[in-house]
mmCIF file with all atom_site columns, C-alpha atoms in Angstrom:
data_model
loop_
_atom_site.group_PDB
_atom_site.id
_atom_site.type_symbol
_atom_site.label_atom_id
_atom_site.label_alt_id
_atom_site.label_comp_id
_atom_site.label_asym_id
_atom_site.label_entity_id
_atom_site.label_seq_id
_atom_site.pdbx_PDB_ins_code
_atom_site.Cartn_x
_atom_site.Cartn_y
_atom_site.Cartn_z
_atom_site.occupancy
_atom_site.B_iso_or_equiv
_atom_site.pdbx_formal_charge
_atom_site.auth_seq_id
_atom_site.auth_comp_id
_atom_site.auth_asym_id
_atom_site.auth_atom_id
_atom_site.pdbx_PDB_model_num
ATOM 1  C CA . MET A 1 1  ? -15.442 -1.608  2.124   1.00 51.00 ? 1  MET A CA 1
ATOM 2  C CA . ILE A 1 2  ? -12.777 -4.303  2.156   1.00 55.00 ? 2  ILE A CA 1
ATOM 3  C CA . THR A 1 3  ? -11.916 -5.418  5.685   1.00 63.00 ? 3  THR A CA 1
ATOM 4  C CA . ASP A 1 4  ? -9.990  -8.713  5.446   1.00 91.00 ? 4  ASP A CA 1
ATOM 5  C CA . LYS A 1 5  ? -6.338  -8.046  6.165   1.00 96.00 ? 5  LYS A CA 1
ATOM 6  C CA . ASN A 1 6  ? -3.556  -9.721  4.231   1.00 97.00 ? 6  ASN A CA 1
ATOM 7  C CA . GLU A 1 7  ? -0.906  -10.588 6.814   1.00 96.00 ? 7  GLU A CA 1
ATOM 8  C CA . CYS A 1 8  ? 1.647   -10.979 4.010   1.00 97.00 ? 8  CYS A CA 1
ATOM 9  C CA . ILE A 1 9  ? 1.455   -7.252  3.203   1.00 98.00 ? 9  ILE A CA 1
ATOM 10 C CA . ALA A 1 10 ? 2.259   -4.957  6.129   1.00 98.00 ? 10 ALA A CA 1
ATOM 11 C CA . CYS A 1 11 ? 1.210   -1.344  5.578   1.00 97.00 ? 11 CYS A CA 1
ATOM 12 C CA . THR A 1 12 ? 1.129   1.838   7.677   1.00 96.00 ? 12 THR A CA 1
ATOM 13 C CA . VAL A 1 13 ? -0.483  4.132   5.078   1.00 96.00 ? 13 VAL A CA 1
ATOM 14 C CA . ASN A 1 14 ? -3.766  4.834   6.882   1.00 95.00 ? 14 ASN A CA 1
ATOM 15 C CA . ASN A 1 15 ? -5.150  7.124   4.181   1.00 96.00 ? 15 ASN A CA 1
ATOM 16 C CA . CYS A 1 16 ? -5.145  4.341   1.553   1.00 97.00 ? 16 CYS A CA 1
ATOM 17 C CA . VAL A 1 17 ? -8.546  2.834   0.795   1.00 96.00 ? 17 VAL A CA 1
ATOM 18 C CA . TYR A 1 18 ? -6.967  -0.651  1.037   1.00 97.00 ? 18 TYR A CA 1
ATOM 19 C CA . HIS A 1 19 ? -5.506  -0.192  4.542   1.00 97.00 ? 19 HIS A CA 1
ATOM 20 C CA . ALA A 1 20 ? -7.036  -2.617  7.082   1.00 96.00 ? 20 ALA A CA 1
ATOM 21 C CA . GLN A 1 21 ? -7.639  0.317   9.503   1.00 91.00 ? 21 GLN A CA 1
ATOM 22 C CA . SER A 1 22 ? -7.764  -1.735  12.702  1.00 91.00 ? 22 SER A CA 1
ATOM 23 C CA . GLU A 1 23 ? -4.280  -3.153  12.030  1.00 95.00 ? 23 GLU A CA 1
ATOM 24 C CA . ASN A 1 24 ? -1.283  -2.161  9.898   1.00 97.00 ? 24 ASN A CA 1
ATOM 25 C CA . TYR A 1 25 ? -1.950  -4.439  6.943   1.00 98.00 ? 25 TYR A CA 1
ATOM 26 C CA . CYS A 1 26 ? -3.148  -4.124  3.377   1.00 97.00 ? 26 CYS A CA 1
ATOM 27 C CA . THR A 1 27 ? -6.422  -5.767  2.356   1.00 97.00 ? 27 THR A CA 1
ATOM 28 C CA . LEU A 1 28 ? -5.406  -6.485  -1.233  1.00 97.00 ? 28 LEU A CA 1
ATOM 29 C CA . GLU A 1 29 ? -4.429  -9.987  -2.354  1.00 96.00 ? 29 GLU A CA 1
ATOM 30 C CA . LYS A 1 30 ? -1.387  -8.510  -4.100  1.00 97.00 ? 30 LYS A CA 1
ATOM 31 C CA . ILE A 1 31 ? 0.084   -5.058  -4.670  1.00 98.00 ? 31 ILE A CA 1
ATOM 32 C CA . GLN A 1 32 ? 2.040   -3.480  -7.505  1.00 98.00 ? 32 GLN A CA 1
ATOM 33 C CA . VAL A 1 33 ? 5.370   -1.930  -6.516  1.00 97.00 ? 33 VAL A CA 1
ATOM 34 C CA . GLY A 1 34 ? 7.051   0.431   -8.942  1.00 97.00 ? 34 GLY A CA 1
ATOM 35 C CA . THR A 1 35 ? 9.414   3.367   -9.055  1.00 95.00 ? 35 THR A CA 1
ATOM 36 C CA . HIS A 1 36 ? 9.419   7.022   -10.009 1.00 93.00 ? 36 HIS A CA 1
ATOM 37 C CA . GLU A 1 37 ? 13.182  6.943   -10.704 1.00 94.00 ? 37 GLU A CA 1
ATOM 38 C CA . THR A 1 38 ? 15.096  5.878   -13.796 1.00 94.00 ? 38 THR A CA 1
ATOM 39 C CA . ASN A 1 39 ? 17.661  4.006   -11.700 1.00 94.00 ? 39 ASN A CA 1
ATOM 40 C CA . PRO A 1 40 ? 16.312  3.431   -8.161  1.00 95.00 ? 40 PRO A CA 1
ATOM 41 C CA . THR A 1 41 ? 19.027  3.000   -5.522  1.00 96.00 ? 41 THR A CA 1
ATOM 42 C CA . LYS A 1 42 ? 17.115  3.442   -2.212  1.00 96.00 ? 42 LYS A CA 1
ATOM 43 C CA . SER A 1 43 ? 13.802  2.300   -0.792  1.00 94.00 ? 43 SER A CA 1
ATOM 44 C CA . GLU A 1 44 ? 12.616  5.921   -0.981  1.00 94.00 ? 44 GLU A CA 1
ATOM 45 C CA . CYS A 1 45 ? 12.722  5.592   -4.762  1.00 96.00 ? 45 CYS A CA 1
ATOM 46 C CA . THR A 1 46 ? 9.985   2.927   -4.807  1.00 96.00 ? 46 THR A CA 1
ATOM 47 C CA . ASP A 1 47 ? 6.217   3.373   -4.682  1.00 96.00 ? 47 ASP A CA 1
ATOM 48 C CA . CYS A 1 48 ? 3.163   1.263   -3.953  1.00 97.00 ? 48 CYS A CA 1
ATOM 49 C CA . GLN A 1 49 ? 1.335   1.715   -7.238  1.00 97.00 ? 49 GLN A CA 1
ATOM 50 C CA . SER A 1 50 ? -1.767  0.057   -5.779  1.00 98.00 ? 50 SER A CA 1
ATOM 51 C CA . PHE A 1 51 ? -2.321  3.056   -3.477  1.00 97.00 ? 51 PHE A CA 1
ATOM 52 C CA . VAL A 1 52 ? -5.733  4.743   -3.723  1.00 97.00 ? 52 VAL A CA 1
ATOM 53 C CA . ASN A 1 53 ? -6.368  7.787   -1.552  1.00 97.00 ? 53 ASN A CA 1
ATOM 54 C CA . LYS A 1 54 ? -9.495  7.466   0.618   1.00 92.00 ? 54 LYS A CA 1
ATOM 55 C CA . MET A 1 55 ? -10.348 11.107  -0.100  1.00 86.00 ? 55 MET A CA 1
ATOM 56 C CA . GLN A 1 56 ? -10.881 10.641  -3.859  1.00 68.00 ? 56 GLN A CA 1
#
């Protein structure tokens, strides 16, 4: 399990395998951000495409 937090990537998604668990940070060196919209206009239209569910 990866445990080193990346203080440049804040994250509150606890059920992601890359979440630091003890603090609200990601443990990846970099993340991929994308969208599920053709023309995104709000933050809700974007997605962390690096997300991996812990339950998989």
